[in-house]
Structure formats: C-alpha cells, structure tokens
Coordinates of C-alpha atoms and ligand atoms in Angstrom, one line a residue:
X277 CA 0.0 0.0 0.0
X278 CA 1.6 3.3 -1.1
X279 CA 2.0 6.3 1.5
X280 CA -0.7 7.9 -1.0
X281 CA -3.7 5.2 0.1
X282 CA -2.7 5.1 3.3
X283 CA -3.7 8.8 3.3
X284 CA -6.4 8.8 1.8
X285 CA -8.0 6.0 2.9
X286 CA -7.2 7.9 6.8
X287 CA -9.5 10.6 4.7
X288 CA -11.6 8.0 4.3
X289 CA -11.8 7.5 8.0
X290 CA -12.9 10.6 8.9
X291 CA -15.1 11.4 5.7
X292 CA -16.5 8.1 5.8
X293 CA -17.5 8.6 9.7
X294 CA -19.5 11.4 9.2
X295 CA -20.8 11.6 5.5
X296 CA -20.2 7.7 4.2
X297 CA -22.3 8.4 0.7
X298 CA -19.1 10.6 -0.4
X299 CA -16.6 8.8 1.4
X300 CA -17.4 5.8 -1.3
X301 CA -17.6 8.0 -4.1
X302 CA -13.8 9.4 -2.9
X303 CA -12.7 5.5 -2.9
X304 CA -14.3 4.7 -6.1
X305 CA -12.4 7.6 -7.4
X306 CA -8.9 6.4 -6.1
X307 CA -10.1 2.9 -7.3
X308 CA -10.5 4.3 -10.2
X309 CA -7.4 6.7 -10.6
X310 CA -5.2 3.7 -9.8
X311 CA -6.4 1.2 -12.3
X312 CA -6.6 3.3 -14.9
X313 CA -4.4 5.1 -17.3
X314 CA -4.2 8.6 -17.6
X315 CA -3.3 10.1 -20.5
X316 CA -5.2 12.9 -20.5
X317 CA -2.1 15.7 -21.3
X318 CA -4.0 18.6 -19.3
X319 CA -3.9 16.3 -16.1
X320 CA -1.7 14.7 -13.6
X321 CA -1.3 13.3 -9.9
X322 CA -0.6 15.3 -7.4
X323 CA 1.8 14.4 -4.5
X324 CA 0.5 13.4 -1.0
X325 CA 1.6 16.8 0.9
X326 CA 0.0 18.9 -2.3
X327 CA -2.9 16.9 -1.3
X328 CA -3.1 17.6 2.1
X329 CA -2.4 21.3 1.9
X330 CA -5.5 21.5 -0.2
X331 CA -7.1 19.9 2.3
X332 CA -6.3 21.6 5.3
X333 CA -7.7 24.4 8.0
X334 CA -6.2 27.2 5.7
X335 CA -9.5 26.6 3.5
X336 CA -11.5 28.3 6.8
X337 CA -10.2 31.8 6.5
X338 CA -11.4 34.9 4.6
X339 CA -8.2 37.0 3.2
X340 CA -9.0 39.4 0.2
X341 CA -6.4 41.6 -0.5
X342 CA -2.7 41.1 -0.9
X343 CA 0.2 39.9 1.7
X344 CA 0.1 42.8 4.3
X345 CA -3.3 44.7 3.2
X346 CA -6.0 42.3 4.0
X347 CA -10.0 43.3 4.8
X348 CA -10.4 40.7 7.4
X349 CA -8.3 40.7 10.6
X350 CA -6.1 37.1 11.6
X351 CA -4.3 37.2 8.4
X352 CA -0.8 36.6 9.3
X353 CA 0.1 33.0 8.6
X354 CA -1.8 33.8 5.3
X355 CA 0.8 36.3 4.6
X356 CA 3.9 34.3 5.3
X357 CA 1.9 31.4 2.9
X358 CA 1.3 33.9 0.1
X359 CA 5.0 35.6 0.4
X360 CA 6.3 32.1 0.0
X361 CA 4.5 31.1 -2.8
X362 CA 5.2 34.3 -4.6
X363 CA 8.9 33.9 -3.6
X364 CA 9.4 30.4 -4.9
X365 CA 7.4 31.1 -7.9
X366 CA 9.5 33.8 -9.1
X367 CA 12.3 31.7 -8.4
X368 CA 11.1 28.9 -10.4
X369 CA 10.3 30.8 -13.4
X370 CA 12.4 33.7 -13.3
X371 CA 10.8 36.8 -13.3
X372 CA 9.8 39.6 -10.6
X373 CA 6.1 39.6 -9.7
X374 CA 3.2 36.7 -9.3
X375 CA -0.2 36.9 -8.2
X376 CA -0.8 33.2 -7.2
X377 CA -4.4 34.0 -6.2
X378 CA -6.4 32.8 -9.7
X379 CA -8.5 30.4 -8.9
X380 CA -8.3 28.8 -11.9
X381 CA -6.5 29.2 -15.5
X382 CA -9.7 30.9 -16.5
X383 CA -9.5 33.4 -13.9
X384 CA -5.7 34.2 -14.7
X385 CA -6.8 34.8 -18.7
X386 CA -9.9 37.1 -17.8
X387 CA -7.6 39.6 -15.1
X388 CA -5.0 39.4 -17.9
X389 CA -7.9 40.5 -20.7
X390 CA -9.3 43.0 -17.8
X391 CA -6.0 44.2 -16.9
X392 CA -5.1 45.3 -20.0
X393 CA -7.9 45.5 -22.8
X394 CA -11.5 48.1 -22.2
X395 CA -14.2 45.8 -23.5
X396 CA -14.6 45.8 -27.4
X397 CA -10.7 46.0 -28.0
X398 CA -9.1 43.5 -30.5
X399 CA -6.8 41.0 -29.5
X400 CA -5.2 38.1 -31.3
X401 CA -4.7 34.3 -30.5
X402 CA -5.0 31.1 -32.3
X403 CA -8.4 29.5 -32.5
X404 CA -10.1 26.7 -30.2
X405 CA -10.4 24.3 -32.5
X406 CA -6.8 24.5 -34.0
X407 CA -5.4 24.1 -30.4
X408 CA -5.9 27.4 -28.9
X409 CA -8.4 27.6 -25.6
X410 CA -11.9 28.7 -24.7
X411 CA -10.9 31.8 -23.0
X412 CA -8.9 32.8 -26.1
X413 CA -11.6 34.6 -28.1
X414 CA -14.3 31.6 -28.1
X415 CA -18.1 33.1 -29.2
X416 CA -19.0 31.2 -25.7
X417 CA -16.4 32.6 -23.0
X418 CA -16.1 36.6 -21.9
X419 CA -13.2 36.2 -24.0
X420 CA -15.3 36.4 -27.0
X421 CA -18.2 38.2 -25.8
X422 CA -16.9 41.3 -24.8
X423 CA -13.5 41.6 -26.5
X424 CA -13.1 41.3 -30.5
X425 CA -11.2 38.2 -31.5
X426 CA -9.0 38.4 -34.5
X427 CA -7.4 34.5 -34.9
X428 CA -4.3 33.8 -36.6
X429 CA -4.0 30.9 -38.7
X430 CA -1.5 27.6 -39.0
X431 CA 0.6 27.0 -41.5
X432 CA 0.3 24.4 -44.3
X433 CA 3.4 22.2 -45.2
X434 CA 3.4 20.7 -48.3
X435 CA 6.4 18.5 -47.6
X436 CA 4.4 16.9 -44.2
X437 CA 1.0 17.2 -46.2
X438 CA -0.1 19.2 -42.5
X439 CA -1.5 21.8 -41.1
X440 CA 0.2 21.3 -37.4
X441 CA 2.8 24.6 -36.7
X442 CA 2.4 28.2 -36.5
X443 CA 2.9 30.5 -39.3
X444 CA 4.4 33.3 -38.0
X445 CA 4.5 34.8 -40.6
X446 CA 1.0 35.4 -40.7
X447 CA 1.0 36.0 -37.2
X448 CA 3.5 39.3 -37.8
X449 CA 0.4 40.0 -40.9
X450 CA -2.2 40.3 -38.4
X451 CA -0.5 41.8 -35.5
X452 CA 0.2 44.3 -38.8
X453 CA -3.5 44.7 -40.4
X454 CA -5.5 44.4 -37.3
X455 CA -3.3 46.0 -34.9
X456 CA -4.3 43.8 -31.4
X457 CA -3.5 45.3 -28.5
X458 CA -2.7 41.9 -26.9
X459 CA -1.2 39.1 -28.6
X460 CA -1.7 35.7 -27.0
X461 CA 0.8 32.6 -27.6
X462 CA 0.3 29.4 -25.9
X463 CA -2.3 26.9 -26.4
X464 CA -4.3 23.7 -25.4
X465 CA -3.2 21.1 -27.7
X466 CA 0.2 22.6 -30.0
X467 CA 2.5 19.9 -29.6
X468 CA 5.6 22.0 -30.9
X469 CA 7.9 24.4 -29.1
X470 CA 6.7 28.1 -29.5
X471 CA 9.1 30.7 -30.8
X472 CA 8.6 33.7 -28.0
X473 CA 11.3 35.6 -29.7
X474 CA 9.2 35.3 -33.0
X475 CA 6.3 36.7 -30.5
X476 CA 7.8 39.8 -29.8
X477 CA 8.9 40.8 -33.1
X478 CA 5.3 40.1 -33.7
X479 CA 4.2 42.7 -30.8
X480 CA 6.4 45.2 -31.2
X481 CA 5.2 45.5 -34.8
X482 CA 2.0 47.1 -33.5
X483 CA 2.8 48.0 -29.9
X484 CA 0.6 45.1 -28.6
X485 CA 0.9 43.5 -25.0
X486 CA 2.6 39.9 -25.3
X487 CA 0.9 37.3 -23.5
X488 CA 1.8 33.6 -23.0
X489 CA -0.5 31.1 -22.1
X490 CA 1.6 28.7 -20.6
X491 CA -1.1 26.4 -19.1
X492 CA 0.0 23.3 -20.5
X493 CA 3.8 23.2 -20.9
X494 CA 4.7 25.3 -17.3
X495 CA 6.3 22.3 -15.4
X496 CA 8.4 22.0 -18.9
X497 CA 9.6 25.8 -19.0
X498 CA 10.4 25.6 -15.3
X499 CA 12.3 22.5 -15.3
X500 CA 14.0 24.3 -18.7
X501 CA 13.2 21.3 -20.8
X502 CA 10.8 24.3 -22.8
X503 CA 12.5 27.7 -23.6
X504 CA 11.2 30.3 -21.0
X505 CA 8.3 33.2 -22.2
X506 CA 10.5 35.1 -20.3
X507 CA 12.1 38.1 -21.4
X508 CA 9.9 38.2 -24.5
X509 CA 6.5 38.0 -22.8
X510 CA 5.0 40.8 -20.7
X511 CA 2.6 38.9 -19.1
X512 CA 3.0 35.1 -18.6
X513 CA -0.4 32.9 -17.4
X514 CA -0.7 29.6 -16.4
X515 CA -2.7 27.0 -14.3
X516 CA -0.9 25.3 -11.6
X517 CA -2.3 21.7 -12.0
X518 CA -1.1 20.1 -15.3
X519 CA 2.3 20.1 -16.0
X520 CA 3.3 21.7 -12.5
X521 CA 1.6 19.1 -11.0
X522 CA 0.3 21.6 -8.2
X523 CA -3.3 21.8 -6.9
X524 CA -6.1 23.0 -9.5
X525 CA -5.7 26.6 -9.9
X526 CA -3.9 29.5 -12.3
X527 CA -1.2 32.2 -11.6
X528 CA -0.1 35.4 -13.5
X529 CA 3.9 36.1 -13.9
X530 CA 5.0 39.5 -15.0
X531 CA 8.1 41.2 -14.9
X532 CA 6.8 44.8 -15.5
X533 CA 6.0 46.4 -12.5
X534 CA 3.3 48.7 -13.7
X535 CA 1.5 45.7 -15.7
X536 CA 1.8 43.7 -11.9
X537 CA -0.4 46.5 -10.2
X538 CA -3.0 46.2 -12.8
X539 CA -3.0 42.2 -12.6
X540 CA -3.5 42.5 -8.8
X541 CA -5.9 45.0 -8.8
X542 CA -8.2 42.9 -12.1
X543 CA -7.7 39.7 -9.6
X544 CA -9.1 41.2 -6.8
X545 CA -11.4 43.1 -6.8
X546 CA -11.3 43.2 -10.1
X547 CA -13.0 39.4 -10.8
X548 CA -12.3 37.1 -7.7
X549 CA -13.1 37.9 -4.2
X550 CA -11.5 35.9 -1.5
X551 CA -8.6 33.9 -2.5
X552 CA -8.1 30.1 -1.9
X553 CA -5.9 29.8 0.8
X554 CA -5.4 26.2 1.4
X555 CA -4.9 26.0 -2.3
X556 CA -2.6 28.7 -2.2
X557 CA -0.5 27.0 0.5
X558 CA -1.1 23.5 -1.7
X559 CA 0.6 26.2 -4.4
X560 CA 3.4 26.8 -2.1
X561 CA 4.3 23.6 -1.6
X562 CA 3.7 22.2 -5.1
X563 CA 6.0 25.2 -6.7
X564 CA 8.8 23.9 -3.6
X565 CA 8.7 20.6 -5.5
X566 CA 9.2 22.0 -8.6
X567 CA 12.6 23.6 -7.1
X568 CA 13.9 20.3 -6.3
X569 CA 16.5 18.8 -8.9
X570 CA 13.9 15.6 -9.1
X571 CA 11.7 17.7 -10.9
X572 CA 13.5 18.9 -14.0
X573 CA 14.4 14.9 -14.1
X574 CA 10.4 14.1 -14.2
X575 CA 9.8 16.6 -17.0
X576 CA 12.5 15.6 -19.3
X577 CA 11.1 11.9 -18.7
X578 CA 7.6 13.7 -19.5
X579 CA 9.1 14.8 -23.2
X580 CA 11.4 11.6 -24.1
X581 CA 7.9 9.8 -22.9
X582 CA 5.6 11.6 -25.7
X583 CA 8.6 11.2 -27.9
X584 CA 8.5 7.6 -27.5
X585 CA 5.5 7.0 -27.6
X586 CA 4.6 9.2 -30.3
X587 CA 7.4 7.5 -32.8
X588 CA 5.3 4.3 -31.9
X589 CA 2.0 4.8 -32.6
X590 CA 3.5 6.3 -36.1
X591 CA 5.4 3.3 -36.4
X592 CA 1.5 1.2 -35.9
X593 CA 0.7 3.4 -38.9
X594 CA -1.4 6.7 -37.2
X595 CA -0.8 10.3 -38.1
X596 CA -0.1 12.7 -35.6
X597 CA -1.1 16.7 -36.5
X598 CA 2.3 18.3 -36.7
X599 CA 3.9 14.9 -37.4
X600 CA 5.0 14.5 -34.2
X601 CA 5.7 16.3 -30.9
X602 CA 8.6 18.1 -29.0
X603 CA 6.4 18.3 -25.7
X604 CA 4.5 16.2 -23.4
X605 CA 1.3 16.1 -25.8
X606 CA 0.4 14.6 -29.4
X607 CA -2.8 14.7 -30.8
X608 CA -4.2 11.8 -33.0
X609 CA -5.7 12.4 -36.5
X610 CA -7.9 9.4 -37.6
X611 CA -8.7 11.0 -41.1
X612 CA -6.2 9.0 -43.1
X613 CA -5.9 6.1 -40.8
X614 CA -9.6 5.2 -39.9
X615 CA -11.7 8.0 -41.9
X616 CA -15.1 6.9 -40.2
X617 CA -13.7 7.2 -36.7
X618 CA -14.5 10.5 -34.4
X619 CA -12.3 11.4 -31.5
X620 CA -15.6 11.0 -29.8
X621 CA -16.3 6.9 -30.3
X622 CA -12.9 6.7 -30.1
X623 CA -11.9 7.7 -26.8
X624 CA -15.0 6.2 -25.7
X625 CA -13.5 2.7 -26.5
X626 CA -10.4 3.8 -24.9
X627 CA -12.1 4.7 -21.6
X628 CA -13.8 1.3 -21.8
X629 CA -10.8 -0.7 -22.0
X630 CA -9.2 1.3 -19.0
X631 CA -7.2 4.2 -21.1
X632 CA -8.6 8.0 -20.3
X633 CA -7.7 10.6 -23.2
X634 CA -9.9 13.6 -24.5
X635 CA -11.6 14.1 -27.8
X636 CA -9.8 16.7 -29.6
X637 CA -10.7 18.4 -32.8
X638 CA -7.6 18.7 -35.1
X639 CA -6.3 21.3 -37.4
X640 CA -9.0 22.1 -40.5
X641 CA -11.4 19.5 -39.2
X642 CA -14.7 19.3 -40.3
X643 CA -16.8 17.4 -37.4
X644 CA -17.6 19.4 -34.9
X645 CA -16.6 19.9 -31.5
X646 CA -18.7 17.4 -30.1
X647 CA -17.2 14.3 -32.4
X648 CA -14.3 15.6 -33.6
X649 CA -11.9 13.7 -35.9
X650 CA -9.1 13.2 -33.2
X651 CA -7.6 12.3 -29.7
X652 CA -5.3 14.2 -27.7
X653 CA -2.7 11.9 -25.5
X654 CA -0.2 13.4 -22.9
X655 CA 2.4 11.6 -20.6
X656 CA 2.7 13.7 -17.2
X657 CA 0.2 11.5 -15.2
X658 CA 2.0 8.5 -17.0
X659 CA 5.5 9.5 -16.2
X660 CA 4.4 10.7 -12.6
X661 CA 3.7 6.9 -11.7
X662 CA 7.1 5.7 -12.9
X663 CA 6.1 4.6 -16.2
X664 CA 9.4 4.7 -18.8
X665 CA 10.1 5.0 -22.5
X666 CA 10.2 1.1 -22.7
X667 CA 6.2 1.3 -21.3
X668 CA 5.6 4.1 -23.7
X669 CA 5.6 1.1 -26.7
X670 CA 3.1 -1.4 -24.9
X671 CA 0.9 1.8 -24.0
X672 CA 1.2 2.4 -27.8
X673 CA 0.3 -0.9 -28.4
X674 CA -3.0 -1.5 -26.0
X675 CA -4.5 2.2 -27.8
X676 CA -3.6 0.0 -30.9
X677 CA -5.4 -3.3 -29.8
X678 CA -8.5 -0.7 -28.8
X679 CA -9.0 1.4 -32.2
X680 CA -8.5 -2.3 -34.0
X681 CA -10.9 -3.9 -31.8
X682 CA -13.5 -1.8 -33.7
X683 CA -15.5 -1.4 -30.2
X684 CA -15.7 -5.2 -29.5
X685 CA -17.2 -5.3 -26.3
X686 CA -15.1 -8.8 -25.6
X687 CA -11.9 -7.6 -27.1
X688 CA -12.5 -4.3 -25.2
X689 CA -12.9 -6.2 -21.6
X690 CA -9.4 -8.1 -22.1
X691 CA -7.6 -4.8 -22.5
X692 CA -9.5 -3.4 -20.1
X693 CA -7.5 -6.3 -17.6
X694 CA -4.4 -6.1 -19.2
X695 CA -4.2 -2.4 -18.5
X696 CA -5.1 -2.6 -14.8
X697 CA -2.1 -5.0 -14.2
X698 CA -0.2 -2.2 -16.1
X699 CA -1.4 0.5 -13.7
X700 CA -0.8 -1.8 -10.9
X701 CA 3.0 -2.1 -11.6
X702 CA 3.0 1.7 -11.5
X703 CA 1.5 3.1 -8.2
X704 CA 0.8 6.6 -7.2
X705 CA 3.1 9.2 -6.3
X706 CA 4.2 8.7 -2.4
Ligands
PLP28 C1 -6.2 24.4 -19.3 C2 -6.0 25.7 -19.9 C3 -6.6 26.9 -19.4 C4 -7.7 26.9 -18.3 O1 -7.5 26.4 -17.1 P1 -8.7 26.1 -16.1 O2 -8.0 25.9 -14.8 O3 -9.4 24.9 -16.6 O4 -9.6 27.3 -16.1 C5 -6.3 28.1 -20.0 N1 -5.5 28.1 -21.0 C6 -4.9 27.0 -21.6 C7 -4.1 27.2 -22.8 C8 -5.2 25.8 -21.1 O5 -4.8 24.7 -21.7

C-alpha cells in the first residue's frame, strides 16, 4: 500500500465517519485513478503533501487583498503562505512579480484580458479548435463576448502534407493589419515548441501587450526542458495543476512592474473575491517541488515519454497533426488512418478498456466539436507513476489493440484487464 492510500484512505476515516455516501464516491475515485491510465495531457497526480495542503484548515479563512493589506483581521500566517509562494514562484520561473491568487486558468486569462484590454478591444490568439483555448476569443467565453477576437492561422506544409505549426509569418500579418492590442501565444493542444522571440517581433510590430499562455507546458519551462516566455512575454499565465503538477488553480507572472499592479488589482477586486488559501499553501508547496532537482528529471522523462510514444503509434501506422511532438502532448488524427472514426467513439473505446484521453478536434477539421476527428494523449500523469520510454511502446500498443478492436465489447474487456495489471506495476506518487 503506497504512502498515497494510506492517506487517503485515513481521509476516508474521517469522511466516511461522518458523511459515508461521499466517502465511497472518494474511494471509487482512487479505485479508479489507480487502475486506470491517464493520458489525458492537461492532467496529472498530485503528491501526498499537495494533497493535504489543499485539504487543510487554511480553507477556513477569509483573506481578500494582498500579503500585508488584508479586509479581514487574523491574516498573518496567510501572509507568510502567500509571500512564500510568490517567492518560490519567481524563483522557479524567473521573473519579478506573481499573483498566485487565480483560482483557476480561467480566472488568470480574464484579469489578464481586464488588466489590460477596455471591452470591445481586438486582441489576437490562435483559434479553439486549432489548439488554442476557450478563453482565447471563443463566441461562448467573456473572451469572446466582450473583446473582438481576431485569430491567426497555422501553417500548411506541403512537404508533411499538415497543417500542425504556427505560421508566424501570418502572425507578424495580423498583428500588422488588425493591430491587437494583446497578442496571445500558448495553447491547449500545439505539440511544438513556441518561438517567444518570433512573439515579440510580432508585438512590437504594432505596440501590442505579449501574452503567453503557458497552461499546458509550465512544469516544462520551469524544469527548462521548454525555452522560458520570459524576457519576450509581458505577461506570462498559467494553471498550476497540469504540468506543475500543483493543486487546480492559475497564476499570473509579469516582470513589469506597472503591468503587476494592474493584474492585482483585475484579480481582486477586479474578478475574484476571496482567494483560496489552502490551495494557495497547496501552491506553495507544489512550486517547492518544482525547485527540487527531481523535478527537471520528471519533465525531461515527461518529453522523451511523448517522444516515445509518439514514434510508436506512427510506427503502428497513425498520423499525428504536426507529425509528431517536441512536448509532453500529441494529438491523434484518424482521417487517413480510420476515416469513419471520431475522437468521440474513439476515446470512448479507450475509456472502456481502462485508457482515459480527450476528444480533440484537429487542425481544419470538419466534425464538430462534439465528435471531432481526433484524440489528444499526454504523458505527465503516465511519467508521474514511474512509467518509462520502454512502457511508452506497450501503452502504444493497447491504444492500438483498442482502435483495431472496432469497439468489441469482448476484445475491449481483455484490454480493459491487461491495463489494470499495467497500472498496478505503477502506483501513485508517495
Ligand atoms: C487548461 C487551460 C486553461 C484553463 O485552465 P482552467 O484551470 O481549466 O480554467 C487556460 N489556457 C490554456 C491554454 C489551457 O490549456
């Protein structure tokens, strides 16, 4: 039993003593989480003491405002929590200033759109369903709704037959026509290294704000197995719980003082009212973990992982969009290899036979969002539980046996067995 169950099941204790219909949904979960594979690229496993910050008495105490101007009086451990988060943060990435109060990755994009845009402005980012995110310009989000969206496109290469990198080329075109005054990088499923430098030139050409939305690849730029956004971005966002592997929250880096007063003040009061202090502490302790040496070791495993197994599910015959990937994320394209298939069915097999992913549409596709014509994989959750480049070809191999199986329901319920004894080899983070 791994330090991590022992935990939770003493959770268990004391949930289960009190309020026993979630105490069993809470097992069923870990149940779950264990015998599963996770290759969901947006989402990882926490450790045991990121867990338990999260879960602690800090979650009982009002503190809006900032380390040493709170509304509410008792604040003082909340202080020395928030200092230390900010100071590790800026460690860890580099720069001057952090506000670690976003709730979420949401929350860090909407201060960053109200910190710096009046409603109606243009901005420029790449759209949802070519890899960019909902609260990049999305007709459904704020993003969209109150500021004007103007997308820039990918590129086609004729050599790779693909639509898979940026064209920044065109990007420096529309930052030139349409003038944005912010330009957003950084996306949900790009699985190629972004050129920040090419960013600024970008920028500068029309005087627009930089902005990188680090979200996905953070753990990699702070291990430096990703260049840094920083110097060339002005304002650098992120959520704390994918590649960080932190609790579930965002975070806005800047290294411009000015810019750093604006993103406080659009936090609070601008859109949030009192922060999360037991998941700021969880922050605290999940950005020390990220300072240790062992960490820059787990993301470079994270990115020779998605290398490995992104060469073997090409060497099985399936077609990645951009060909491959220099992160921790690919995203399947079933249009050449299985034409009838959607992202949807498709990861619903998977999750049947024990393998979690997420529909994803892919560049140019034409099903919707809702079917989609691919499936995004990641390896941080994989590469958090131990698993190696050598596992990275039988993981390959089981999504193989699944998309072959055609949905068999008997096929499907002997992979299903095969990868539980995988995820048993492999437990949780302790
Ligand atoms: C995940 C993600 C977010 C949003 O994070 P939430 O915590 O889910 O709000 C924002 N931007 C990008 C690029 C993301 O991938």
């Amino acid at each position: 039993m791994t330090a991590q169950t022992e935990s939770v099941i003493s959770q268990f204790d004391v949930i289960a003593a009190s309020d026993p219909q979630v105490a069993e949904i809470i097992r069923l979960e870990q149940q779950r989480q264990d015998d599963t594979l996770e290759l969901i690229a947006s989402e990882n496993h926490t450790s045991p003491a990121v867990m338990a910050a999260t879960g602690s008495c800090m979650t009982n105490k009002y503190c809006e405002g900032y380390v040493g101007k709170r509304y509410y009086s008792g604040c003082a451990l909340y202080d020395d929590v928030e200092r230390l988060a900010i100071e590790r943060v800026t460690k860890l990435f580099g720069c001057k200033y952090a506000n670690v109060q976003p709730h979420s990755g949401a929350n860090a994009n909407t201060a960053a759109f109200v910190a710096t845009l009046e409603p109606g402005d243009t901005f420029s980012s790449i759209v949802l369903s070519e890899g960019g995110h909902l609260t990049h310009g999305s007709p459904v989000n704020i993003s969209g709704k109150w500021f004007k969206p103007v997308h820039y496109p990918l590129v086609y290469d004729q050599a790779r037959d693909d639509f898979g990198h940026i064209d920044y080329d065109a990007v420096l075109e529309v930052c030139k026509q349409h003038k944005p005054k912010l330009l957003i990088c950084g996306y949900s499923a790009y699985p190629r290294t972004i050129d920040f430098a090419k960013f600024r030139e970008a920028a500068d050409s029309c005087g627009a704000v930089l902005m990188a939305d680090i979200a996905h690849i953070a753990g990699l730029v702070a291990a430096g197995v990703h260049p840094s956004p920083f110097p060339h971005c002005d304002i650098v966002t992120t959520t704390t719980h994918k590649t960080l592997r932190g609790p579930r929250g965002g975070l806005i880096m800047t290294n411009d003082e000015e810019l750093s007063k604006k993103i406080d003040r659009a936090v609070f009061p601008g859109i949030q009212g009192g922060p999360l202090m037991h998941v700021v502490a969880a922050k605290a302790v999940a950005f020390g973990e990220a300072l240790n040496p062992g960490f820059k070791t787990y993301c470079q495993k994270i990115v020779t992982n998605a290398a490995a197994l992104a060469k073997a599910l090409m060497d099985l015959g399936y077609t990645l969009t951009s060909r491959g990937t220099d992160n921790h994320l690919m995203v399947m394209d079933f249009r050449k290899s299985h034409p009838d298939l959607t992202g949807k069915i498709a990861a619903l097999w998977l999750e049947q036979a024990g393998i979690i992913t997420s529909k994803s549409t892919i560049p140019q596709d034409d099903r919707s969002p809702f079917q989609t014509s691919g499936v995004r994989l990641g390896t941080p959750a994989l590469t958090t539980r131990g698993l190696g480049e050598a596992d990275m070809a039988v993981v390959a191999d089981l999504i193989h046996r699944v998309i072959s199986s055609g949905g068999d329901e008997t096929q499907l319920a002997q992979i299903l067995e095969e990868v539980r004894s995988v995820a048993q080899r492999f437990p949780m983070p302790h």
